[in-house]
CSV table of C-alpha atoms in Angstrom, one decimal:
chain,number,residue,atom,x,y,z
A,663,GLU,CA,-77.1,179.2,89.7
A,664,GLY,CA,-75.6,177.4,92.6
A,665,HIS,CA,-78.1,178.1,95.1
A,666,TRP,CA,-78.8,176.5,98.7
A,667,VAL,CA,-82.1,174.5,98.9
A,668,MET,CA,-83.7,173.5,102.5
A,669,LEU,CA,-86.3,171.4,102.2
A,670,GLN,CA,-87.8,170.9,105.7
A,671,ASN,CA,-90.2,167.6,107.3
A,672,ILE,CA,-90.0,166.1,103.5
A,673,HIS,CA,-91.1,162.4,105.4
A,674,LEU,CA,-95.0,164.1,105.7
A,675,MET,CA,-95.1,164.4,101.5
A,676,PRO,CA,-94.0,160.6,100.5
A,677,ARG,CA,-95.4,160.7,97.5
A,678,TRP,CA,-93.9,163.9,96.5
A,679,CYS,CA,-90.2,162.6,97.5
A,680,GLY,CA,-90.4,160.0,94.4
A,681,THR,CA,-90.6,163.5,92.5
A,682,LEU,CA,-87.8,164.6,94.2
A,683,GLU,CA,-85.9,161.3,93.8
A,684,LYS,CA,-86.3,161.3,89.4
A,685,LYS,CA,-85.1,165.5,90.1
A,686,LEU,CA,-82.1,164.7,91.5
A,687,ASP,CA,-81.4,162.4,88.9
A,688,ASN,CA,-82.5,164.0,86.5
A,689,TYR,CA,-79.9,166.9,87.8
A,690,ALA,CA,-77.1,164.6,88.4
A,691,VAL,CA,-77.2,163.5,84.5
A,692,GLU,CA,-77.5,166.9,83.2
A,693,GLY,CA,-74.7,167.9,85.4
A,694,SER,CA,-76.2,170.7,88.1
A,695,HIS,CA,-73.7,173.7,89.0
A,696,PRO,CA,-71.3,172.6,91.7
A,697,GLY,CA,-72.2,175.2,94.0
A,698,LEU,CA,-75.8,173.7,94.2
A,699,ARG,CA,-76.4,172.8,98.0
A,700,LEU,CA,-79.8,170.6,98.9
A,701,PHE,CA,-80.6,170.0,102.6
A,702,LEU,CA,-83.6,167.7,103.7
A,703,SER,CA,-84.9,167.3,107.1
A,704,ALA,CA,-86.8,164.6,108.2
A,705,ASP,CA,-87.9,161.7,110.7
A,706,PRO,CA,-87.4,158.4,109.9
A,707,SER,CA,-89.4,157.2,107.2
A,708,PRO,CA,-90.2,154.4,105.4
A,709,GLY,CA,-91.4,156.7,102.5
A,710,ILE,CA,-88.1,158.4,102.0
A,711,PRO,CA,-86.8,156.6,98.7
A,712,ILE,CA,-83.4,154.3,99.0
A,713,GLY,CA,-82.4,156.9,96.3
A,714,ILE,CA,-82.4,159.9,98.3
A,715,LEU,CA,-81.3,158.4,101.3
A,716,GLU,CA,-78.2,156.2,99.4
A,717,ARG,CA,-76.8,160.2,97.8
A,718,SER,CA,-77.0,161.8,100.8
A,719,LEU,CA,-74.7,162.3,103.7
A,720,LYS,CA,-76.9,161.5,107.1
A,721,LEU,CA,-76.7,164.1,110.2
A,722,THR,CA,-78.7,162.9,113.6
A,723,ASN,CA,-79.6,164.9,116.2
A,724,GLU,CA,-79.6,162.9,119.0
A,725,PRO,CA,-80.3,163.7,123.1
A,726,PRO,CA,-77.5,163.1,125.4
A,727,GLN,CA,-77.7,159.9,127.5
A,728,GLY,CA,-78.4,159.8,131.4
A,729,LEU,CA,-80.1,162.4,133.6
A,730,THR,CA,-77.1,164.7,134.1
A,731,ALA,CA,-76.0,164.7,130.7
A,732,ASN,CA,-79.7,165.5,129.7
A,733,LEU,CA,-80.0,168.2,132.0
A,734,ARG,CA,-76.8,170.3,131.5
A,735,ARG,CA,-77.9,170.4,128.0
A,736,ALA,CA,-81.2,171.7,128.9
A,737,PHE,CA,-79.7,174.0,131.1
A,738,ALA,CA,-77.0,175.0,129.0
A,739,PHE,CA,-79.6,175.9,126.0
A,740,PHE,CA,-80.2,179.1,128.0
A,741,ASN,CA,-78.7,182.1,127.2
A,742,LYS,CA,-76.3,183.0,130.5
A,743,GLU,CA,-76.7,186.6,129.5
A,744,GLU,CA,-80.4,186.6,129.9
A,745,PHE,CA,-80.6,184.0,132.4
A,746,ASP,CA,-78.1,186.2,135.0
A,747,GLU,CA,-80.6,189.4,134.6
A,748,ARG,CA,-83.6,187.0,135.2
A,749,ASP,CA,-85.1,187.5,139.3
A,750,ALA,CA,-83.8,184.5,141.5
A,751,LYS,CA,-87.2,183.6,141.5
A,752,VAL,CA,-87.5,183.1,137.6
A,753,LYS,CA,-83.7,181.1,137.9
A,754,ALA,CA,-85.3,178.5,139.7
A,755,ILE,CA,-88.1,177.7,138.4
A,756,VAL,CA,-86.5,177.9,134.9
A,757,PHE,CA,-83.9,174.8,137.0
A,758,GLY,CA,-86.9,173.0,137.9
A,759,LEU,CA,-88.2,173.2,134.1
A,760,CYS,CA,-84.7,172.0,133.1
A,761,HIS,CA,-84.9,169.2,135.3
A,762,PHE,CA,-88.8,168.1,134.8
A,763,HIS,CA,-87.6,168.3,131.3
A,764,ALA,CA,-84.4,165.4,131.2
A,765,VAL,CA,-86.6,163.4,133.3
A,766,MET,CA,-89.2,163.5,130.6
A,767,LEU,CA,-86.2,162.5,128.0
A,768,GLU,CA,-84.7,160.2,130.0
A,769,ARG,CA,-88.2,157.9,130.3
A,770,LYS,CA,-88.1,157.5,126.9
A,771,LYS,CA,-85.0,155.1,126.6
A,772,PHE,CA,-87.1,152.5,128.6
A,773,GLY,CA,-89.5,152.1,125.9
A,774,PRO,CA,-92.6,150.8,127.0
A,775,LEU,CA,-91.8,150.9,130.6
A,776,GLY,CA,-91.0,154.6,130.3
A,777,TYR,CA,-94.1,155.7,128.6
A,778,ASN,CA,-97.2,154.1,126.5
A,779,MET,CA,-96.4,155.7,123.8
A,780,MET,CA,-93.1,157.5,122.1
A,781,TYR,CA,-93.7,161.3,122.5
A,782,PRO,CA,-91.5,163.3,120.3
A,783,PHE,CA,-90.2,166.0,123.8
A,784,SER,CA,-87.5,168.3,122.5
A,785,LEU,CA,-85.5,171.6,123.4
A,786,GLY,CA,-88.6,173.8,121.6
A,787,ASP,CA,-91.0,172.2,124.2
A,788,LEU,CA,-88.8,173.7,126.5
A,789,ARG,CA,-88.0,176.9,125.2
A,790,ASP,CA,-91.6,177.4,124.6
A,791,SER,CA,-92.0,176.4,128.5
A,792,ALA,CA,-89.8,178.8,129.3
A,793,SER,CA,-91.0,182.1,127.0
A,794,VAL,CA,-94.3,181.3,128.5
A,795,LEU,CA,-92.8,181.1,132.2
A,796,TYR,CA,-90.9,184.5,131.4
A,797,ASN,CA,-94.4,186.5,130.2
A,798,TYR,CA,-96.9,184.8,132.3
A,799,LEU,CA,-95.1,186.0,135.4
A,800,GLU,CA,-93.9,189.2,134.1
A,801,ASN,CA,-97.8,189.9,133.6
A,802,ALA,CA,-98.7,188.2,137.0
A,803,GLN,CA,-100.4,191.4,139.3
A,804,SER,CA,-99.6,189.0,142.4
A,805,VAL,CA,-96.0,188.5,144.5
A,806,LYS,CA,-97.1,185.1,144.8
A,807,ILE,CA,-95.8,182.1,142.0
A,808,PRO,CA,-99.0,180.4,140.4
A,809,TRP,CA,-97.6,177.0,140.6
A,810,ALA,CA,-101.4,175.3,140.0
A,811,ASP,CA,-101.5,177.7,136.8
A,812,LEU,CA,-97.3,176.8,135.3
A,813,ARG,CA,-98.5,173.3,136.4
A,814,TYR,CA,-101.4,172.9,134.1
A,815,ILE,CA,-100.0,175.0,131.4
A,816,PHE,CA,-96.5,173.0,131.1
A,817,GLY,CA,-98.1,170.1,132.2
A,818,GLU,CA,-101.7,169.9,130.0
A,819,VAL,CA,-100.6,172.6,127.5
A,820,MET,CA,-97.1,172.7,126.4
A,821,TYR,CA,-95.5,169.1,127.5
A,822,GLY,CA,-98.8,167.3,127.4
A,823,GLY,CA,-99.9,168.8,124.1
A,824,HIS,CA,-98.2,165.3,123.0
A,825,ILE,CA,-99.3,162.8,125.2
A,826,VAL,CA,-102.1,160.8,124.6
A,827,ASP,CA,-102.3,158.0,127.0
A,828,ASP,CA,-104.3,159.3,130.3
A,829,TRP,CA,-101.3,157.2,132.5
A,830,ASP,CA,-98.7,159.1,130.7
A,831,ARG,CA,-100.4,162.4,131.7
A,832,ILE,CA,-100.7,160.9,135.1
A,833,MET,CA,-97.2,160.6,135.6
A,834,CYS,CA,-96.4,163.8,133.6
A,835,LYS,CA,-98.6,165.3,136.2
A,836,ALA,CA,-96.7,163.8,139.1
A,837,TYR,CA,-93.7,164.8,137.8
A,838,LEU,CA,-95.0,168.5,137.3
A,839,GLU,CA,-96.1,168.1,140.7
A,840,PHE,CA,-92.7,167.9,142.8
A,841,PHE,CA,-90.8,170.0,140.9
A,842,MET,CA,-93.1,172.7,140.3
A,843,VAL,CA,-93.4,173.7,144.3
A,844,GLU,CA,-92.6,176.5,147.1
A,845,GLU,CA,-89.9,174.3,147.7
A,846,LEU,CA,-88.0,175.2,144.7
A,847,LEU,CA,-88.0,178.7,145.7
A,848,ASP,CA,-85.9,177.5,149.1
A,849,GLU,CA,-81.8,177.7,148.6
A,850,SER,CA,-81.0,175.5,151.1
A,851,GLU,CA,-83.0,173.1,149.8
A,852,LEU,CA,-81.5,173.2,146.8
A,853,VAL,CA,-78.2,172.2,148.8
């Protein structure tokens, strides 16, 4: 009937991908509805059959190159109207978080010199960290920013959830100790 179908993360089911390829071959022979669209998402994987790759249009979403471009992309991710409504302290912390995110992404391009493993940091990590930040500060009883708590949540849970190497974890912690500090709230320091 010409429906649209989205199958996500097919790289996680390499044996089933062979079955999918055969079904697509059958549809090609039988003549499928011209309105049928099949969207597949996957990470690069040798388990995806060549036949599927050959008949597909492939799109990639690569992070921008350079620290400034990564910072712009991270900061532009937030809705301007929602961001403008936030408290000045929250805005400053989100900016520091965006800078931290950009640095974490930029280190990936250096391969083994950047990290001991390749970690899948994404805008989802930044989004989730900002969401936790908003909720945490809204529910906080004190006026003082709980920097140690934020560094722990971002470094051990949100981004740290990807990190399995001890040296990479130490490096992540060092960056957060640089970015998540009281001086971030001092506007004269940002100039």
